[in-house]
Amino acid sequence: VASTLPISDRLLPVATWDTARLHVQDILVKAVRAGNCYVALSNVKRMCQSDYSVDLSETALGHAKLSELLMDSRFQDICEVRMLGRNYVVVPSEYLLESLGVPVSLCSHLGSGIINSSLTGHDEKLWEGS
């Protein structure tokens, strides 16, 4: 029943492929500019709602899971989904990093799924956003 849904879920427009790509890219650009190589997968949907007033609905875009949506070929130039410890994270693609002028090697430690604190001098945490 629609009346039992939170107001934010009832009023937000559903993201299209174009807006989903745009907002996920912007989330990752903000993370990289803040010195982070990834965003927790669990935060991506919430950030789309709070920062862009749009519902990132994986089912509306033909996928059962958010991770599957972000692994769709339409996102390959923007992001990858990786396992980091016990958490799924969204990392910028090499193409996105290069377009921002960020050395790909800065985030290459994520390829193994192990956090390398030597890059930042402290343990990294999952980026919460704004």
Tab-separated table of N, CA and C in Angstrom, residues 30-81:
chain	number	residue	atom	x	y	z
A	30	LYS	N	33.136	12.522	-6.672
A	30	LYS	CA	33.221	13.162	-5.357
A	30	LYS	C	34.083	12.343	-4.409
A	31	ALA	N	33.926	11.029	-4.442
A	31	ALA	CA	34.722	10.158	-3.564
A	31	ALA	C	36.205	10.279	-3.891
A	32	VAL	N	36.548	10.223	-5.182
A	32	VAL	CA	37.952	10.320	-5.593
A	32	VAL	C	38.529	11.670	-5.204
A	33	ARG	N	37.768	12.724	-5.414
A	33	ARG	CA	38.253	14.069	-5.046
A	33	ARG	C	38.425	14.222	-3.542
A	34	ALA	N	37.706	13.400	-2.773
A	34	ALA	CA	37.852	13.411	-1.312
A	34	ALA	C	38.953	12.448	-0.863
A	35	GLY	N	39.621	11.811	-1.835
A	35	GLY	CA	40.733	10.930	-1.515
A	35	GLY	C	40.357	9.482	-1.269
A	36	ASN	N	39.179	9.085	-1.711
A	36	ASN	CA	38.709	7.717	-1.513
A	36	ASN	C	38.646	6.969	-2.838
A	37	CYS	N	39.010	5.707	-2.807
A	37	CYS	CA	39.018	4.889	-4.025
A	37	CYS	C	37.729	4.116	-4.230
A	38	TYR	N	36.799	4.216	-3.321
A	38	TYR	CA	35.574	3.436	-3.454
A	38	TYR	C	34.470	3.995	-2.579
A	39	VAL	N	33.257	3.526	-2.868
A	39	VAL	CA	32.068	3.857	-2.091
A	39	VAL	C	31.401	2.530	-1.745
A	40	ALA	N	30.928	2.383	-0.536
A	40	ALA	CA	30.212	1.167	-0.154
A	40	ALA	C	28.976	1.007	-1.045
A	41	LEU	N	28.803	-0.187	-1.595
A	41	LEU	CA	27.640	-0.460	-2.439
A	41	LEU	C	26.356	-0.116	-1.697
A	42	SER	N	26.321	-0.424	-0.418
A	42	SER	CA	25.118	-0.170	0.374
A	42	SER	C	24.776	1.314	0.487
A	43	ASN	N	25.712	2.194	0.208
A	43	ASN	CA	25.461	3.638	0.303
A	43	ASN	C	25.021	4.270	-1.011
A	44	VAL	N	25.230	3.594	-2.131
A	44	VAL	CA	24.979	4.208	-3.440
A	44	VAL	C	23.516	4.603	-3.601
A	45	LYS	N	22.607	3.705	-3.263
A	45	LYS	CA	21.180	3.990	-3.403
A	45	LYS	C	20.765	5.163	-2.522
A	46	ARG	N	21.221	5.140	-1.267
A	46	ARG	CA	20.884	6.213	-0.325
A	46	ARG	C	21.425	7.553	-0.817
A	47	MET	N	22.639	7.549	-1.361
A	47	MET	CA	23.239	8.789	-1.850
A	47	MET	C	22.468	9.325	-3.054
A	48	CYS	N	21.966	8.452	-3.910
A	48	CYS	CA	21.146	8.912	-5.038
A	48	CYS	C	19.874	9.580	-4.519
A	49	GLN	N	19.290	8.988	-3.487
A	49	GLN	CA	18.066	9.569	-2.916
A	49	GLN	C	18.344	10.903	-2.240
A	50	SER	N	19.372	10.943	-1.389
A	50	SER	CA	19.607	12.159	-0.603
A	50	SER	C	20.282	13.267	-1.391
A	51	ASP	N	21.215	12.924	-2.275
A	51	ASP	CA	21.972	13.953	-2.994
A	51	ASP	C	21.328	14.389	-4.304
A	52	TYR	N	20.563	13.498	-4.937
A	52	TYR	CA	20.024	13.792	-6.272
A	52	TYR	C	18.513	13.671	-6.359
A	53	SER	N	17.869	13.332	-5.246
A	53	SER	CA	16.407	13.197	-5.186
A	53	SER	C	15.866	12.291	-6.287
A	54	VAL	N	16.523	11.141	-6.442
A	54	VAL	CA	16.094	10.166	-7.434
A	54	VAL	C	16.238	8.772	-6.836
A	55	ASP	N	15.325	7.886	-7.218
A	55	ASP	CA	15.368	6.504	-6.744
A	55	ASP	C	16.145	5.667	-7.756
A	56	LEU	N	17.280	5.150	-7.338
A	56	LEU	CA	18.071	4.261	-8.185
A	56	LEU	C	17.480	2.865	-8.016
A	57	SER	N	16.536	2.525	-8.878
A	57	SER	CA	15.808	1.261	-8.779
A	57	SER	C	16.393	0.251	-9.752
A	58	GLU	N	17.072	-0.748	-9.204
A	58	GLU	CA	17.656	-1.776	-10.059
A	58	GLU	C	16.580	-2.559	-10.801
A	59	THR	N	15.437	-2.781	-10.158
A	59	THR	CA	14.380	-3.547	-10.824
A	59	THR	C	13.769	-2.765	-11.988
A	60	ALA	N	13.638	-1.453	-11.838
A	60	ALA	CA	13.105	-0.633	-12.934
A	60	ALA	C	14.041	-0.657	-14.148
A	61	LEU	N	15.318	-0.908	-13.892
A	61	LEU	CA	16.306	-0.959	-14.974
A	61	LEU	C	16.646	-2.399	-15.373
A	62	GLY	N	15.829	-3.352	-14.909
A	62	GLY	CA	15.929	-4.725	-15.383
A	62	GLY	C	16.879	-5.645	-14.642
A	63	HIS	N	17.238	-5.303	-13.418
A	63	HIS	CA	18.162	-6.141	-12.649
A	63	HIS	C	17.567	-6.483	-11.285
A	64	ALA	N	17.934	-7.651	-10.759
A	64	ALA	CA	17.423	-8.099	-9.466
A	64	ALA	C	18.188	-7.481	-8.303
A	65	LYS	N	19.457	-7.154	-8.512
A	65	LYS	CA	20.302	-6.615	-7.450
A	65	LYS	C	21.011	-5.359	-7.925
A	66	LEU	N	21.298	-4.469	-6.984
A	66	LEU	CA	22.042	-3.250	-7.310
A	66	LEU	C	23.425	-3.596	-7.849
A	67	SER	N	24.057	-4.603	-7.267
A	67	SER	CA	25.390	-4.998	-7.752
A	67	SER	C	25.333	-5.435	-9.205
A	68	GLU	N	24.284	-6.151	-9.586
A	68	GLU	CA	24.132	-6.578	-10.982
A	68	GLU	C	23.916	-5.377	-11.902
A	69	LEU	N	23.137	-4.402	-11.439
A	69	LEU	CA	22.914	-3.184	-12.226
A	69	LEU	C	24.236	-2.482	-12.508
A	70	LEU	N	25.051	-2.323	-11.466
A	70	LEU	CA	26.307	-1.591	-11.628
A	70	LEU	C	27.365	-2.400	-12.380
A	71	MET	N	27.143	-3.700	-12.547
A	71	MET	CA	28.043	-4.520	-13.360
A	71	MET	C	27.555	-4.632	-14.804
A	72	ASP	N	26.422	-4.030	-15.100
A	72	ASP	CA	25.890	-4.015	-16.468
A	72	ASP	C	26.898	-3.322	-17.386
A	73	SER	N	26.970	-3.752	-18.614
A	73	SER	CA	27.937	-3.183	-19.562
A	73	SER	C	27.764	-1.678	-19.745
A	74	ARG	N	26.571	-1.155	-19.456
A	74	ARG	CA	26.339	0.288	-19.596
A	74	ARG	C	27.055	1.102	-18.528
A	75	PHE	N	27.583	0.437	-17.500
A	75	PHE	CA	28.345	1.118	-16.453
A	75	PHE	C	29.845	0.841	-16.549
A	76	GLN	N	30.279	0.047	-17.537
A	76	GLN	CA	31.681	-0.384	-17.573
A	76	GLN	C	32.671	0.763	-17.699
A	77	ASP	N	32.277	1.880	-18.273
A	77	ASP	CA	33.178	3.024	-18.378
A	77	ASP	C	33.154	3.896	-17.126
A	78	ILE	N	32.284	3.559	-16.169
A	78	ILE	CA	32.135	4.360	-14.960
A	78	ILE	C	32.634	3.632	-13.715
A	79	CYS	N	32.253	2.384	-13.559
A	79	CYS	CA	32.553	1.718	-12.293
A	79	CYS	C	32.675	0.208	-12.418
A	80	GLU	N	33.175	-0.376	-11.330
A	80	GLU	CA	33.226	-1.817	-11.136
A	80	GLU	C	32.741	-2.094	-9.722
A	81	VAL	N	32.190	-3.274	-9.527
A	81	VAL	CA	31.790	-3.699	-8.192
A	81	VAL	C	32.793	-4.761	-7.750
